[in-house]
XYZ file of C-alpha atoms in Angstrom:
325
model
C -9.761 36.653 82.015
C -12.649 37.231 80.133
C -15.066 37.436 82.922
C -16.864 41.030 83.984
C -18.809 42.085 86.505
C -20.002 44.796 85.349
C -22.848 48.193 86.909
C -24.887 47.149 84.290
C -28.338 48.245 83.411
C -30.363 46.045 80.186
C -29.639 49.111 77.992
C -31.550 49.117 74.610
C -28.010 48.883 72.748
C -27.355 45.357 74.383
C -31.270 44.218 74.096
C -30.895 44.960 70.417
C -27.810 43.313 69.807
C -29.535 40.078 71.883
C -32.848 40.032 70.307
C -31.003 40.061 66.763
C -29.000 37.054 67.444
C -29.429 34.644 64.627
C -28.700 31.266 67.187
C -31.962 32.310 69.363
C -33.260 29.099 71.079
C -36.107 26.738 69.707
C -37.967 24.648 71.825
C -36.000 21.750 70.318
C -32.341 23.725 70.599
C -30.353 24.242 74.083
C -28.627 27.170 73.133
C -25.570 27.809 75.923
C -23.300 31.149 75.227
C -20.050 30.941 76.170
C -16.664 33.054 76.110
C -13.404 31.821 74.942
C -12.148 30.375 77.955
C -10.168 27.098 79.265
C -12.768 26.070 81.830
C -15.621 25.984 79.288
C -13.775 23.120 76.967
C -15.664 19.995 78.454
C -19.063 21.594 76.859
C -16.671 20.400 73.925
C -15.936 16.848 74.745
C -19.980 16.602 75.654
C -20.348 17.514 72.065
C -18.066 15.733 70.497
C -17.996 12.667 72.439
C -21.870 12.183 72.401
C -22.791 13.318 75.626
C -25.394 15.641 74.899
C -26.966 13.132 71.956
C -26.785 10.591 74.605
C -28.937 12.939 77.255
C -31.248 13.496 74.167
C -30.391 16.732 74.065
C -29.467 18.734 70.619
C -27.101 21.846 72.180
C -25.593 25.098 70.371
C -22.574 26.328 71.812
C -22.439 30.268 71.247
C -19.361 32.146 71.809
C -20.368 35.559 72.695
C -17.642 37.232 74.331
C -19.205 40.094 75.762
C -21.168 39.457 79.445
C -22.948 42.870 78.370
C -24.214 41.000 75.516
C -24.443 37.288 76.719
C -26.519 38.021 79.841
C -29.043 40.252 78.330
C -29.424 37.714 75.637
C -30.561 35.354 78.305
C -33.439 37.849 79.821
C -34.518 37.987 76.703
C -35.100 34.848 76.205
C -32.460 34.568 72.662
C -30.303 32.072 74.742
C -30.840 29.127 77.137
C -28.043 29.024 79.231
C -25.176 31.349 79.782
C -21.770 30.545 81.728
C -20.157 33.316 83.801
C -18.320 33.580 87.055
C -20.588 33.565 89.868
C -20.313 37.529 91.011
C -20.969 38.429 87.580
C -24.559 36.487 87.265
C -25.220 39.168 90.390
C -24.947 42.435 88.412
C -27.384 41.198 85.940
C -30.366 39.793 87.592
C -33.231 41.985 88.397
C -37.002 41.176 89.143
C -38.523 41.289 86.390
C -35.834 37.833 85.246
C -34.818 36.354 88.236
C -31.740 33.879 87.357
C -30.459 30.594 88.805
C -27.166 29.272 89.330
C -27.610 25.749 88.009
C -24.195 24.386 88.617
C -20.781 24.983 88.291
C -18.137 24.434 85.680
C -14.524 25.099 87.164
C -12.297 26.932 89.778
C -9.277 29.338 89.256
C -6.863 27.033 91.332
C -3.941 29.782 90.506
C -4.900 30.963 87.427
C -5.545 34.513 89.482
C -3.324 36.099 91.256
C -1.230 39.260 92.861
C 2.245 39.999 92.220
C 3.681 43.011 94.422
C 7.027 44.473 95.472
C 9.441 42.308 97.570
C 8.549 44.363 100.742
C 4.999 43.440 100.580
C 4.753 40.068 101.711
C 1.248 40.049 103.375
C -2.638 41.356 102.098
C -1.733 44.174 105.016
C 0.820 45.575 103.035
C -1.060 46.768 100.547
C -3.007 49.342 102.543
C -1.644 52.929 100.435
C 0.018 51.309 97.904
C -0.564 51.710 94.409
C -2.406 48.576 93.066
C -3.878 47.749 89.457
C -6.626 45.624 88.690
C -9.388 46.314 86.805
C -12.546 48.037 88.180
C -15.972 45.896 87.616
C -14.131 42.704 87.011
C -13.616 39.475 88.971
C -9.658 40.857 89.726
C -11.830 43.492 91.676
C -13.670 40.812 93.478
C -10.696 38.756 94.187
C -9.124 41.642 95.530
C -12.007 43.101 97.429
C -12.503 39.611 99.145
C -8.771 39.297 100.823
C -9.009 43.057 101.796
C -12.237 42.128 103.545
C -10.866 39.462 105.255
C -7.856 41.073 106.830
C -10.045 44.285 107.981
C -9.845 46.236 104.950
C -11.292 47.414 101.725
C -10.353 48.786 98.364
C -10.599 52.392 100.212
C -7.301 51.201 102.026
C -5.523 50.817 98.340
C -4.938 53.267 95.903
C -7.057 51.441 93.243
C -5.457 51.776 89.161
C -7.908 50.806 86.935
C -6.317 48.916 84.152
C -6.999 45.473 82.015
C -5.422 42.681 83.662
C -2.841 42.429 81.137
C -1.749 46.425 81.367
C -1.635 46.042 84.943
C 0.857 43.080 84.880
C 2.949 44.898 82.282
C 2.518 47.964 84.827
C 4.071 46.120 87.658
C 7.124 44.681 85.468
C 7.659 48.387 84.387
C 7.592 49.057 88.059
C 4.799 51.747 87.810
C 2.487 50.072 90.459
C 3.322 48.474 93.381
C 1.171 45.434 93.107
C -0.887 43.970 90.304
C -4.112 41.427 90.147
C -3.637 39.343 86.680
C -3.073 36.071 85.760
C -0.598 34.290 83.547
C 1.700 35.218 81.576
C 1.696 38.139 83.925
C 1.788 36.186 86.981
C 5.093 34.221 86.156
C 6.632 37.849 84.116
C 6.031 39.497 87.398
C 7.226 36.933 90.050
C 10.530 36.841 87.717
C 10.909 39.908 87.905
C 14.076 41.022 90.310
C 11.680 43.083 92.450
C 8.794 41.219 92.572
C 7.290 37.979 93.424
C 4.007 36.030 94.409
C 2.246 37.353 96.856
C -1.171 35.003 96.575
C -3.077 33.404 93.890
C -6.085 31.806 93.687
C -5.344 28.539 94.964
C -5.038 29.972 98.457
C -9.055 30.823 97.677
C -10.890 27.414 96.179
C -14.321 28.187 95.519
C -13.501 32.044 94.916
C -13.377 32.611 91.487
C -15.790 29.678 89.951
C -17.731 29.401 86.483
C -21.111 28.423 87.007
C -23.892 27.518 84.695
C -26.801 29.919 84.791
C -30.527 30.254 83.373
C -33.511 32.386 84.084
C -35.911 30.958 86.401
C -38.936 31.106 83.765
C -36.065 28.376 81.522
C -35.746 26.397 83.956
C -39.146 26.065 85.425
C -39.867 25.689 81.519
C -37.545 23.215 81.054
C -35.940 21.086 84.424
C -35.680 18.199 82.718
C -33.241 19.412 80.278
C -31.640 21.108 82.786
C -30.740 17.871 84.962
C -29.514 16.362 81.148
C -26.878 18.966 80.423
C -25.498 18.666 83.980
C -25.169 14.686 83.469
C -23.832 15.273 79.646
C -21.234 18.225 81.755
C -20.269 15.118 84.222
C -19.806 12.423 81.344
C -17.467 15.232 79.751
C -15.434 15.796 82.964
C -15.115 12.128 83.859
C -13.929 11.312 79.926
C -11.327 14.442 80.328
C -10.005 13.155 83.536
C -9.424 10.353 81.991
C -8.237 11.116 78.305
C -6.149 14.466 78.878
C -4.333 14.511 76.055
C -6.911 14.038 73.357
C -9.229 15.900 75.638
C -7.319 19.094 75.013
C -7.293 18.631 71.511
C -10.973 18.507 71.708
C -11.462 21.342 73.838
C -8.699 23.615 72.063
C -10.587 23.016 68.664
C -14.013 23.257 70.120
C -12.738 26.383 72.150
C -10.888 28.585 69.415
C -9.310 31.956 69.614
C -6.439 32.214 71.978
C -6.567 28.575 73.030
C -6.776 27.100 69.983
C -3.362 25.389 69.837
C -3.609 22.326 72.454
C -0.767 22.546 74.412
C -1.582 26.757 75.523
C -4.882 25.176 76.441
C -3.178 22.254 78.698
C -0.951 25.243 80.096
C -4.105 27.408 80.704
C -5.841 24.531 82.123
C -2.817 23.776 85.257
C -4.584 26.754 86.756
C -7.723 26.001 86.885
C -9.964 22.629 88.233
C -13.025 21.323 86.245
C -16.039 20.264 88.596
C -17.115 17.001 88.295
C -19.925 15.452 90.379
C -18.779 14.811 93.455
C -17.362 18.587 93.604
C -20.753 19.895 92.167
C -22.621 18.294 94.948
C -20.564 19.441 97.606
C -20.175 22.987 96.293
C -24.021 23.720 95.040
C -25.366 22.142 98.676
C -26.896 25.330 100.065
C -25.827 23.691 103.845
C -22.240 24.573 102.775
C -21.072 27.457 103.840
C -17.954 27.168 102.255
C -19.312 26.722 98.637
C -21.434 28.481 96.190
C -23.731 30.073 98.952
C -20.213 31.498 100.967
C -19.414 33.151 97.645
C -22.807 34.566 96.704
C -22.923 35.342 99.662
C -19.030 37.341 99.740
C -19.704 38.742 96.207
C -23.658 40.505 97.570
C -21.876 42.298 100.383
C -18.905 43.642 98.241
C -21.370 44.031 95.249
C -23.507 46.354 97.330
C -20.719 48.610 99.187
C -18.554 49.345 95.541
C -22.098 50.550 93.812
C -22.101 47.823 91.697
C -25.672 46.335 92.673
C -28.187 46.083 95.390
C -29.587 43.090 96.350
C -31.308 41.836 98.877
C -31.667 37.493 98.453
C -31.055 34.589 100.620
C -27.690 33.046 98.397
C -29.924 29.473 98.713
C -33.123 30.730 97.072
C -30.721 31.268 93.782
C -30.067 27.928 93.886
C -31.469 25.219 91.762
C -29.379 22.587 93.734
C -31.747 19.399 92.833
C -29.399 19.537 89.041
C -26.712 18.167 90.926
C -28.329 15.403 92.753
């Protein structure tokens, strides 16, 4: 997956490459920047179906791949609205451009995953054991959050920082002992004769979730186009639920790169759940523990013992949870 969390600092590389972005935002333009990634195709269907027109709402969809790139570009002001997994939004948002999660897109339901050796067959097992992932990214997180919850961190696991892809093709070469990926890698390594599944992301709802995101000065700026893309975002998810096939086509088009043919989009999107409203107001309510504010929440407390960040916020005051209403 294309989704970083990253130590990041605004450097004056990234600022440069943001402020000389030729789609920067008009008052007129909702400019959203997205990577090439299954769980953003329904900004797709809102575009092509008529959502957005019908919000009154004229929306350029940006893919900048780069989180490095994409989130700085919101600070500065060059883009409206980015999309990013929730942990990442943390390494990027600083005083001086507060951000708020506005609501959320979809959920790795096993999209993520670990595949390990045959004798491992619990999180416990991994403590010494050699286990890729890469460093800064949501694998990290996923990781970090099952070690926490069985009494251990990534001190307990001999960490091998590698892409996602490298460290599935590790663990079918059996050079590691357990890899965090996602598919192919997750099926190559279960297949394998000495591996298999040892969790994925559906064990974890809520975990690894793509949320919408602007700066608080947007959004103060501009609410009521805010509350418009969300309803345009649950027009799109209601159409796709119920028009799959064409909806992929759609989304695969709108999409591009590595999902442009439809049916590796429809296979991508088995693993992961689009949001629609009745999740969105269940998982952005900041009296549920178990959504958004659970994660922030999770993702602060790892954040701040890897180095990554330090922050110090109540997970509810990032909120703008009224979007969802």
């Amino acid at each position: 997956m294309k989704r970083i969390l990253s130590k990041i600092c605004l450097s004056g590389a990234a600022l440069a490459t943001a402020f000389s972005l030729s789609t920067a935002a008009s008052a007129e333009t909702l400019t959203i920047a997205h990577s090439t990634w299954v769980g953003y195709g329904p900004l797709y269907i809102a575009q092509e179906e008529g959502f957005f027109e019908e919000e009154g709402l004229d929306v350029d969809l940006v893919v900048m791949e780069d989180v490095k790139t994409r989130m700085p570009a919101l600070a500065a002001g060059r883009i409206d609205v980015a999309v990013t997994t929730i942990d990442t939004v943390l390494g990027f948002y600083t005083e001086d451009h507060p951000l708020t999660y506005l609501f959320a897109l979809d959920d790795s339901r096993g999209g993520d995953g670990i595949v390990a050796n045959s004798d491992i067959t619990s999180i416990a097992d991994l403590k010494g054991k050699n286990v890729a992932y890469t460093e800064g990214s949501v694998s990290q997180f996923f990781l970090s959050v099952l070690l926490k919850n069985n009494g251990m961190s990534l001190a307990d696991v001999n960490s091998m920082n590698m892409s996602a892809g490298d460290a599935g093709a590790a663990f079918v070469a059996k050079r590691v002992d357990a890899a965090v990926t996602w598919e192919p890698w997750l099926t190559r390594g279960k297949d394998t004769e000495h591996g298999h599944l040892l969790i994925d992301s559906s064990k974890a709802p809520g975990l690894i979730t793509d949320i919408a995101v602007t700066t608080t000065e947007t959004l103060e700026a501009r609410r009521p186009e805010m509350e418009a893309l969300y309803r345009a975002w649950a027009k799109a998810i209601a159409w796709q639920q119920a028009n799959e096939e064409e909806a992929d086509a759609i989304m695969a088009k709108g999409v591009g790169g590595w999902l442009e043919d439809p049916a590796v989009f429809a296979e991508t999107r088995a693993g992961i759940a689009f949001y629609d409203a009745a999740m969105n107001k269940s998982f952005m309510d900041p009296a549920n523990e178990d959504g958004i504010v659970g994660t922030i929440a999770n993702a602060m407390t790892l954040g701040k013992e890897g180095g990554l960040f330090s922050l110090d916020l109540d997970p509810a005051s990032m909120l703008a949870s009224d979007i969802v209403k």
